[in-house]
Short mmCIF file of C-alpha atoms in Angstrom, two decimals:
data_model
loop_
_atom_site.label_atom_id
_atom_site.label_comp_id
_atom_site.label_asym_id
_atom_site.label_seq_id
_atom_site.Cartn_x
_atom_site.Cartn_y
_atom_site.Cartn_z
CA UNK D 1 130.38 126.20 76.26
CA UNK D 2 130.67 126.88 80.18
CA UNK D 3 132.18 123.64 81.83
CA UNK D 4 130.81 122.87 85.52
CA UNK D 5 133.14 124.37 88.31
CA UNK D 6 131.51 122.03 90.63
CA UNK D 7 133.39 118.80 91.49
CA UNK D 8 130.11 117.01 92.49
CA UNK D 9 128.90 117.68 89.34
CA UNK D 10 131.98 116.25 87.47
CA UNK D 11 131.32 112.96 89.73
CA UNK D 12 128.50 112.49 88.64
CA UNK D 13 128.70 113.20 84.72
CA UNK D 14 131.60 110.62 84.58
CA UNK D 15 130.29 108.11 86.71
CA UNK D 16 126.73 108.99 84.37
CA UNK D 17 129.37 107.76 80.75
CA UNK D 18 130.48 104.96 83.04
CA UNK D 19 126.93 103.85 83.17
CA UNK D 20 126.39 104.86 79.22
CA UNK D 21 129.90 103.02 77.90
CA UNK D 22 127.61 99.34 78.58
CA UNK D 23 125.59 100.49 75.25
CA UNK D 24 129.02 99.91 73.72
CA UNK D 25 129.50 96.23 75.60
CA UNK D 26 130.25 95.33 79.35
CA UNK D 27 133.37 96.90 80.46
CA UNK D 28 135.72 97.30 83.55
CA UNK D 29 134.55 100.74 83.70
CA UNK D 30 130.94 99.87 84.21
CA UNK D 31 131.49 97.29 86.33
CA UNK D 32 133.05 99.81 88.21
CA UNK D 33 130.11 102.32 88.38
CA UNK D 34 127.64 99.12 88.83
CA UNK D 35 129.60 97.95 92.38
CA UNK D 36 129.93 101.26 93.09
CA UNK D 37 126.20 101.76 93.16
CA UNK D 38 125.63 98.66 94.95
CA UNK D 39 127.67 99.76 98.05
CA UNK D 40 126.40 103.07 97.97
CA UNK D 41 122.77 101.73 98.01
CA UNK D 42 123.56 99.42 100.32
CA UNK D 43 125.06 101.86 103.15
CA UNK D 44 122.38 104.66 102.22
CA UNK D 45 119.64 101.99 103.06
CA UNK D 46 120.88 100.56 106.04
CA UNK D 47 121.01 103.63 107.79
CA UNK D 48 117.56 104.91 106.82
CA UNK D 49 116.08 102.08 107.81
CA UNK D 50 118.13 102.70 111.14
CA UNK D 51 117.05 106.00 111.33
CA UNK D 52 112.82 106.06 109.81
CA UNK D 53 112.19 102.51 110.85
CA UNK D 54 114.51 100.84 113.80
CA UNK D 55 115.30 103.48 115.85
CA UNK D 56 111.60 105.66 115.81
CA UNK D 57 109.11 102.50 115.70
CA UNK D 58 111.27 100.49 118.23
CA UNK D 59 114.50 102.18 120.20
CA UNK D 60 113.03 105.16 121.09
CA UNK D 61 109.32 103.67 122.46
CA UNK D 62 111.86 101.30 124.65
CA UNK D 63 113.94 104.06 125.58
CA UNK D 64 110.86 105.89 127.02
CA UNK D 65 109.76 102.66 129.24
CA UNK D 66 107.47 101.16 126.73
CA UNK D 67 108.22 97.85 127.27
CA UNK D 68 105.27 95.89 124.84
CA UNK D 69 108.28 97.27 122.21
CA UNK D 70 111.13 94.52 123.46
CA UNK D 71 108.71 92.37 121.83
CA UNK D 72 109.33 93.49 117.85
CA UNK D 73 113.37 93.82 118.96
CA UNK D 74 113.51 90.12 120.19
CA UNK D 75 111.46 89.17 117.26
CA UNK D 76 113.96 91.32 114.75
CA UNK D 77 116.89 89.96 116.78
CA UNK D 78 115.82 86.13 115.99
CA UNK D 79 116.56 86.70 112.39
CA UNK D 80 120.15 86.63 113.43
CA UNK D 81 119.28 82.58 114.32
CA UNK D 82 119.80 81.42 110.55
CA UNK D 83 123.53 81.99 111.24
CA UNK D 84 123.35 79.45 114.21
CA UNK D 85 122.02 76.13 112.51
CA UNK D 86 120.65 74.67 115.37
CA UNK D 87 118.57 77.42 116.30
CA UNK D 88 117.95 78.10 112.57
CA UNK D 89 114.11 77.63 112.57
CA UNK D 90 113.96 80.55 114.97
CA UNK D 91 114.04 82.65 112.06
CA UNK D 92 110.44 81.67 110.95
CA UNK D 93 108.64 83.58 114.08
CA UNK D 94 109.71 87.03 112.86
CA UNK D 95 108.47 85.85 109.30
CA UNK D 96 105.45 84.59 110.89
CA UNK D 97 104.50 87.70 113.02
CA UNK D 98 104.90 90.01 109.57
CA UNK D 99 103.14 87.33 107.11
CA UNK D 100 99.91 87.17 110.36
CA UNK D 101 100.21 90.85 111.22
CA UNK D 102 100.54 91.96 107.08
CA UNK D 103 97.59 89.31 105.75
CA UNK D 104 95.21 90.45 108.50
CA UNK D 105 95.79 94.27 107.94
CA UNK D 106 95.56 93.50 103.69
CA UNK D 107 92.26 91.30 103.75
CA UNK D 108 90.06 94.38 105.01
CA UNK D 109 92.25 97.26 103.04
CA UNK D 110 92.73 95.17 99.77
CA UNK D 111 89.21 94.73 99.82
CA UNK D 112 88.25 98.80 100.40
CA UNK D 113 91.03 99.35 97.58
CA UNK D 114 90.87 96.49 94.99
CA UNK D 115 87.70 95.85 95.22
CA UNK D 116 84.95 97.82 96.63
CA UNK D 117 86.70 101.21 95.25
CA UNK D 118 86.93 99.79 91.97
CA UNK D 119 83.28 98.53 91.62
CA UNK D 120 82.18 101.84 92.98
CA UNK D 121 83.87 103.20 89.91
CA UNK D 122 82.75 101.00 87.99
CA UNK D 123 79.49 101.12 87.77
CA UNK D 124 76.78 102.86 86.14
CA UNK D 125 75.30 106.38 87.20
CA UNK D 126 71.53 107.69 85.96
CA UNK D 127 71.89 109.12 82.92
CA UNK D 128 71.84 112.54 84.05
CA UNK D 129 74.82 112.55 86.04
CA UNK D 130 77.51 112.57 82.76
CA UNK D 131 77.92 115.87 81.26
CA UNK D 132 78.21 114.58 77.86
CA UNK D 133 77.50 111.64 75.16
CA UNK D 134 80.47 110.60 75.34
CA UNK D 135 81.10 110.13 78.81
CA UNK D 136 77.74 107.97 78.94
CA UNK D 137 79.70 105.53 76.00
CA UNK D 138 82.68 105.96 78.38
CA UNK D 139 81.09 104.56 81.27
CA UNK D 140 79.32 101.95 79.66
CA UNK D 141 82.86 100.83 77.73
CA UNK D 142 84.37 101.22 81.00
CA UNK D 143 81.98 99.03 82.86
CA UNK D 144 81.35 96.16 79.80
CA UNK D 145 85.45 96.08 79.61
CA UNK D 146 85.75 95.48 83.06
CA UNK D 147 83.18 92.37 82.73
CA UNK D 148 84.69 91.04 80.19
CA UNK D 149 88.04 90.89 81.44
CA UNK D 150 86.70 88.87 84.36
CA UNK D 151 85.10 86.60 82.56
CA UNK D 152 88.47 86.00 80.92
CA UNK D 153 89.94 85.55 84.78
CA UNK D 154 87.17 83.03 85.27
CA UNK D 155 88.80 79.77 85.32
CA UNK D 156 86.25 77.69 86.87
CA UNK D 157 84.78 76.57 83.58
CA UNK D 158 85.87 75.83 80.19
CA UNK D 159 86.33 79.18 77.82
CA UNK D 160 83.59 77.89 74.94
CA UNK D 161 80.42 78.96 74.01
CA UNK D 162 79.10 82.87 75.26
CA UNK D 163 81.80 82.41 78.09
CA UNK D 164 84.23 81.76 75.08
CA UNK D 165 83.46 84.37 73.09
CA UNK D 166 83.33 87.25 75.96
CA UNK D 167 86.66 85.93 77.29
CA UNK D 168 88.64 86.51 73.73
CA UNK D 169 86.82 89.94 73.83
CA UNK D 170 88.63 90.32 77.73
CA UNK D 171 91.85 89.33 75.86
CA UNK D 172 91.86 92.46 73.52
CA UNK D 173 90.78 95.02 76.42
CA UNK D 174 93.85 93.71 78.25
CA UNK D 175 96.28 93.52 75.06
CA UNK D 176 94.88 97.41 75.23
CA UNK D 177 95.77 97.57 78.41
CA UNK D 178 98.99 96.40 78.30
CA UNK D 179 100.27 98.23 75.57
CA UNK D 180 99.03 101.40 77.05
CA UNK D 181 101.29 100.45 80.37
CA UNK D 182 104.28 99.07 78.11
CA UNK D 183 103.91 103.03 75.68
CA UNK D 184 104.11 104.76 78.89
CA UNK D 185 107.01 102.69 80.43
CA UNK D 186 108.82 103.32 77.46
CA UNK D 187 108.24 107.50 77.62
CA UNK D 188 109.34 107.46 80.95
CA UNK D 189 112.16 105.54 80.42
CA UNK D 190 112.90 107.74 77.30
CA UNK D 191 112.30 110.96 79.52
CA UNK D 192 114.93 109.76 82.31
CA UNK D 193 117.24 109.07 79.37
CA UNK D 194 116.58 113.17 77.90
CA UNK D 195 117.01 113.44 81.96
CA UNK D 196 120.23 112.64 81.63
CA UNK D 197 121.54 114.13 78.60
CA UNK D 198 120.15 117.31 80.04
CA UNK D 199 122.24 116.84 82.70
CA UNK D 200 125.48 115.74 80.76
CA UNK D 201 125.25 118.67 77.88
CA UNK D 202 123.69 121.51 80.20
CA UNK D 203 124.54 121.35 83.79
CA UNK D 204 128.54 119.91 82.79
CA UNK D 205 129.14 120.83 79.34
CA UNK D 206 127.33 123.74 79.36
CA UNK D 207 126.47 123.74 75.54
CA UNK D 208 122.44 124.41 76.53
CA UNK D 209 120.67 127.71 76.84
CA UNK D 210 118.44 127.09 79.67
CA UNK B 222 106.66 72.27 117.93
CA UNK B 223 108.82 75.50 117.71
CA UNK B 224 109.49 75.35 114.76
CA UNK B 225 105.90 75.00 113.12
CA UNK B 226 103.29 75.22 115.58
CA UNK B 227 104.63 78.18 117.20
CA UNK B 228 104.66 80.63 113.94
CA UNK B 229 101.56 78.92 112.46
CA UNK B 230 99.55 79.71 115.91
CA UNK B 231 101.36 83.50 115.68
CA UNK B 232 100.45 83.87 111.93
CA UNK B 233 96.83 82.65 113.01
CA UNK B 234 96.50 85.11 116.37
CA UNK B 235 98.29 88.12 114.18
CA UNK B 236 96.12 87.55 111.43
CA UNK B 237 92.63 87.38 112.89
CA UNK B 238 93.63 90.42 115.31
CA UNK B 239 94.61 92.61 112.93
CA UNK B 240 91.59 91.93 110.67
CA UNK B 241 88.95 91.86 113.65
CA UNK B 242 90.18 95.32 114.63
CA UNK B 243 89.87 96.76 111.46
CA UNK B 244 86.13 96.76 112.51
CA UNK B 245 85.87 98.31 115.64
CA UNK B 246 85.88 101.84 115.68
CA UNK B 247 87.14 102.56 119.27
CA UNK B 248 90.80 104.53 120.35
CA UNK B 249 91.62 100.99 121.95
CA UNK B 250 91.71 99.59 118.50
CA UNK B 251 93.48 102.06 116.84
CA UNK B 252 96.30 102.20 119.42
CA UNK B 253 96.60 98.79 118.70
CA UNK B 254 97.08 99.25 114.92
CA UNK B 255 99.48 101.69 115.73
CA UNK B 256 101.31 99.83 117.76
CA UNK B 257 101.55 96.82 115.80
CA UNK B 258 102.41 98.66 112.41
CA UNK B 259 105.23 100.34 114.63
CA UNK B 260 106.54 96.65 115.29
CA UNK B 261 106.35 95.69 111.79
CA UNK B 262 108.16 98.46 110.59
CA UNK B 263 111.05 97.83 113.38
CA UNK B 264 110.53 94.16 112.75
CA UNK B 265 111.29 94.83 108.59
CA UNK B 266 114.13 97.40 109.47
CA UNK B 267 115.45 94.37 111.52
CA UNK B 268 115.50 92.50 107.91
CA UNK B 269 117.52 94.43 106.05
CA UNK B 270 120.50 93.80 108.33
CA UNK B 271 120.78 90.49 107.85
CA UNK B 272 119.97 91.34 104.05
CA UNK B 273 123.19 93.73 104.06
CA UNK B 274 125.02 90.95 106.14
CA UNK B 275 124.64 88.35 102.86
CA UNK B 276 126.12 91.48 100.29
CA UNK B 277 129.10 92.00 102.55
CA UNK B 278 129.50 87.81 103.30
CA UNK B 279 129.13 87.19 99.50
CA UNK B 280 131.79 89.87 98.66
CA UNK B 281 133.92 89.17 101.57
CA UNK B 282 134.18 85.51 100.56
CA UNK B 283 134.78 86.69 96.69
CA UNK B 284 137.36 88.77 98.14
CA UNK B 285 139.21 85.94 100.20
CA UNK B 286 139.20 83.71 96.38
CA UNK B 287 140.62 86.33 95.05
CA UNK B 288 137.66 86.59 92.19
CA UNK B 289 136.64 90.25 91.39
CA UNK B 290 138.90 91.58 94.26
CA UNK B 291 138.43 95.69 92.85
CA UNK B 292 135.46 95.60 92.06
CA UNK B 293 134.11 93.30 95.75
CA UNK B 294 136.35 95.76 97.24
CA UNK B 295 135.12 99.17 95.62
CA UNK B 296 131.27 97.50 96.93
CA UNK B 297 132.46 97.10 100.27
CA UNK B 298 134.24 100.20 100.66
CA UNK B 299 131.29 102.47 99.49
CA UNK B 300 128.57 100.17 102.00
CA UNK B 301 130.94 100.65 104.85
CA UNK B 302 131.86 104.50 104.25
CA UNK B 303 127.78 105.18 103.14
CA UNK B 304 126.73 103.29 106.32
CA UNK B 305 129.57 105.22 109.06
CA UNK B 306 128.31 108.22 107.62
CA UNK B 307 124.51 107.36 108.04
CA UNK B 308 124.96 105.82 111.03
CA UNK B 309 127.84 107.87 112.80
CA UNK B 310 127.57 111.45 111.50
CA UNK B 311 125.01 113.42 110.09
CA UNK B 312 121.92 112.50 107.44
CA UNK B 313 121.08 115.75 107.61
CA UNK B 314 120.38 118.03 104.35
CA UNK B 315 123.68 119.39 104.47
CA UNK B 316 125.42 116.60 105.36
CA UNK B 317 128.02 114.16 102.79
CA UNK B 318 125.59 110.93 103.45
CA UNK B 319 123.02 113.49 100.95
CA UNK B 320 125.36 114.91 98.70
CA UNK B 321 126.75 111.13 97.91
CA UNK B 322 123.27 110.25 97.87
CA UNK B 323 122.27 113.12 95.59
CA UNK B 324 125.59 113.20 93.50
CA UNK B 325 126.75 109.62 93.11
CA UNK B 326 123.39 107.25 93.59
CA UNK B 327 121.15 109.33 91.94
CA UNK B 328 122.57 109.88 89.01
CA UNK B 329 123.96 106.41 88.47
CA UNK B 330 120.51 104.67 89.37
CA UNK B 331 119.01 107.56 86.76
CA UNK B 332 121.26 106.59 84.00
CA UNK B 333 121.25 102.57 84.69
CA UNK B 334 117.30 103.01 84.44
CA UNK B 335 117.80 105.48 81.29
CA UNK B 336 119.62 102.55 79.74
CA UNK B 337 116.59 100.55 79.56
CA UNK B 338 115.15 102.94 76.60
CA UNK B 339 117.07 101.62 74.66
CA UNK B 340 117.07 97.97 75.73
CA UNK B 341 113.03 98.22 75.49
CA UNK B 342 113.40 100.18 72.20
CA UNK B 343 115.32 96.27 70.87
CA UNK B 344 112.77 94.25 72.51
CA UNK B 345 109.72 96.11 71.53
CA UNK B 346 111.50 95.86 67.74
CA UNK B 347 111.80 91.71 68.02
CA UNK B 348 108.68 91.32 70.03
CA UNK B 349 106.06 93.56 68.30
CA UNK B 350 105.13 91.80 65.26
CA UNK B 351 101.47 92.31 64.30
CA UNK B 352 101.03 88.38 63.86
CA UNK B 353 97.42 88.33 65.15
CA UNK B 354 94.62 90.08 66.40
CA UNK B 355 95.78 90.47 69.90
CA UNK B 356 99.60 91.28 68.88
CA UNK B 357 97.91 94.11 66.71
CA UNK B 358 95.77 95.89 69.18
CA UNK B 359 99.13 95.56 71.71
CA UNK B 360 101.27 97.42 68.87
CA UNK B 361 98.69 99.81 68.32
CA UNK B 362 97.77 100.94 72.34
CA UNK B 363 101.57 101.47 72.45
CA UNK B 364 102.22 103.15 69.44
CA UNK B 365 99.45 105.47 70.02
CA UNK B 366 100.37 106.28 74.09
CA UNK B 367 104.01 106.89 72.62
CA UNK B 368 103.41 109.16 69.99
CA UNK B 369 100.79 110.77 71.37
CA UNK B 370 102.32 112.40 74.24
CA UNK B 371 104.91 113.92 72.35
CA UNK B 372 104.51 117.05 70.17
CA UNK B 373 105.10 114.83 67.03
CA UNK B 374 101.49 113.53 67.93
CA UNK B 375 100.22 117.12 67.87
CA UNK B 376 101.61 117.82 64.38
CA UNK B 377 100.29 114.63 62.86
CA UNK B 378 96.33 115.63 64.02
CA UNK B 379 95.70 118.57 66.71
CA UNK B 380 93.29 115.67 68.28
CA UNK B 381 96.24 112.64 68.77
CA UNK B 382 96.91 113.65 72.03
CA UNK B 383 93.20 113.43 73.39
CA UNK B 384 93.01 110.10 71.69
CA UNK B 385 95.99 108.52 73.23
CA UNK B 386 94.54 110.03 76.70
CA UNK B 387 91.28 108.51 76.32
CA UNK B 388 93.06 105.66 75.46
CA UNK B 389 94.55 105.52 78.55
CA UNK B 390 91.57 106.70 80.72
CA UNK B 391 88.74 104.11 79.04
CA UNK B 392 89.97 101.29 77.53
CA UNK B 393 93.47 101.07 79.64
CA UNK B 394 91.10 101.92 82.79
CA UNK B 395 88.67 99.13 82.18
CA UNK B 396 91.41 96.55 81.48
CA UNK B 397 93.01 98.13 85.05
CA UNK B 398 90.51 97.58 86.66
CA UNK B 399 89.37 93.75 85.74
CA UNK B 400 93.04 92.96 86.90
CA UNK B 401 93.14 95.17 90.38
CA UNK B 402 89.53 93.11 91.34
CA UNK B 403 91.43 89.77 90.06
CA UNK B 404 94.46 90.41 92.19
CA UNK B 405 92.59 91.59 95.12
CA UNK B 406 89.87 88.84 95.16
CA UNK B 407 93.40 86.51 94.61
CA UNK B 408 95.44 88.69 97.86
CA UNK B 409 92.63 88.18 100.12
CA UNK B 410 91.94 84.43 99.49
CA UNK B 411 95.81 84.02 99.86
CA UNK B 412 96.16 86.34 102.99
CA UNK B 413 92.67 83.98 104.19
CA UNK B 414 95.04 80.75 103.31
CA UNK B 415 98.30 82.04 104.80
CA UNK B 416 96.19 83.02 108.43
CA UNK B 417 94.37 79.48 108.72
CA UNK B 418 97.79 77.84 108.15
CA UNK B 419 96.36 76.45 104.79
CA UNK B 420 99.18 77.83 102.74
CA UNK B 421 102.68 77.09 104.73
CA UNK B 422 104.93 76.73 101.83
CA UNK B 423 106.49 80.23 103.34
CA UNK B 424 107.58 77.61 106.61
CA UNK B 425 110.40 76.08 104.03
CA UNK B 426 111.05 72.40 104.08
#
């Protein structure tokens, strides 16, 4: 066993149990750690925000004469109006300029991504183009699931009949789906969690052999 | 008129110039872009101050009732010392701003998201109960993804592993994919709403 020498180290394995002693119930000691994280986060993103978004997108353009930037830093300062009743509705234009400016630049690049990107995926090559059997029955899986999930996002008529019967097929693919996403959440989780014990029994207890 | 012509008309002018310029392939345009995404960024950063003024009123206030006044205070304390230090000194590699960041949030974000293995491990056990069809194939996907990217899965058949991948490259893929079109098709008819001032529930009461 070869203890940690290094203070930061210590920090975090104890604040690391104060996290871990909420398996056992909530406890002054979490609570602790829990505020403690809040402030950090808190400070840590204020000032990169400051320093990657304020100060390079909008200070520094005005501080070179580029005056078309007072616009953004009027419109950022009128967020500060909800503090000021009367003037509270000022805080909508910012809001407005970021909802106008962000739909307009998704419609065109949610529709490369989500759509056209997928469909070219999606669909079917000549035959000769897969390497193998199996990627042919693949594809066509691929392609046949993807329909039939639609059909189950097709609300525009009744689920009965053919559109019925391909919509429950929809509903496994995505049960599929889903517990594919919620098996790999769960490794992930579980590796952050062997993560952390690495941390706790290697790098400050030292009772692994790396 | 200020207060909902005004940011319908600049949701409307933002919305149809960043769209229509998306389209025309010419340095003029793609200054523009440039230029706008540089205001939205500054516009966002702009956000998170009054976000980080609500934390510090909320604890302040808990602070003057005298509710919570350690644990308000330790909050507090850490946002003002994190921000002098980001703001005032030094974010550089080297600097304490990183090795708080490195050696205090890190590892307590790490561990608070570790903890959810075993909250999910609970869950899973009260929710998974092969009642039906759909419940089944749910189980199944997840027991399969789970096991077989671990070397348990490798012991139980040399071919587990390949299975739980093609799992999650065909079936997982086309399920994926049905969704991403359904969301996209849905983002683009609400961005369409939100620019023609159809959709205004975002202007509040």
């Amino acid at each position: 066993m070869h203890l940690s020498t290094d203070p930061w180290v210590w920090v975090a394995a104890i604040l690391s149990l104060f996290i871990f002693s909420f398996l056992y119930k909530d406890n002054p000691l979490y609570k602790f750690a829990e505020h403690l994280l809040v402030g950090i986060s808190a400070g840590y993103y204020l000032a990169l925000y400051w320093h990657n978004g304020m100060y390079p997108n909008i200070i520094a353009h005005v501080k070179d004469g580029n005056l078309w930037y007072l616009f953004p830093l009027f419109l950022g300062l009128l967020y500060f109006a909800i503090f000021v009743p009367k003037y509270a509705y000022l805080i909508r234009w910012p809001i407005a300029f970021l909802l106008g400016a962000g739909s307009g630049i998704a419609i065109p690049a949610t529709f490369q991504a989500s759509i056209y990107k997928q469909l070219e995926g999606t669909l079917l090559n000549p035959l000769n183009t897969y390497p193998s059997a199996l990627a042919v029955f693949n594809a066509l899986l691929i392609f046949f699931g993807v329909l039939l999930v639609l059909t189950y996002f097709f609300f525009s008529k009744e689920h009965k009949g053919v559109l019925g019967a391909t919509s429950r097929v929809g509903i496994w693919i995505l049960m599929i789906g889903f517990g594919a996403s919620f098996g790999y959440t769960v490794m992930a989780r579980v590796s952050l969690l062997i993560g952390r014990l690495h941390f706790l029994l290697g790098t400050w207890l030292g009772l692994l052999r790396f | 008129m200020a207060a909902r012509t005004i940011p319908l008309a600049i949701v409307f002018f933002f919305g149809v110039l960043m769209t229509v310029q998306f389209y025309i392939p010419h340095p003029v345009s793609q200054r523009l872009y440039e230029m706008v995404l540089d205001w939205m960024n500054g516009v966002s950063a702009a956000a998170i101050i009054l976000a980080v003024g609500s934390l510090v009123k909320h604890h302040w206030r808990k602070i003057s009732r005298r509710e919570n006044v350690v644990y308000s205070g330790v909050t507090l304390l850490a946002f003002f010392f994190m921000a002098f230090l980001g703001l005032f000194v030094s974010i550089a590699e080297d600097s304490l701003f990183q090795t708080l960041f490195a050696n205090v949030q890190v590892p307590l974000q790490a561990t608070m998201f570790s903890l959810l293995a075993f909250y999910m491990a609970s869950a899973a056990y009260r929710a998974f109960r092969a009642r039906n069809l759909e419940a089944t194939l749910l189980l199944l996907a997840a027991f399969v993804l789970m096991i077989g990217i671990i070397p348990i899965g490798y012991l139980i058949h040399p071919k587990f592993a390949d299975f739980a991948q093609w799992v999650l490259n065909v079936p997982n893929m086309a399920a994926k994919r049905g969704i991403m079109i359904g969301v996209g098709l849905g983002a683009i008819a609400t961005s369409v709403k939100i620019i023609l001032g159809i959709e205004r529930n975002w202007l509040g009461g």
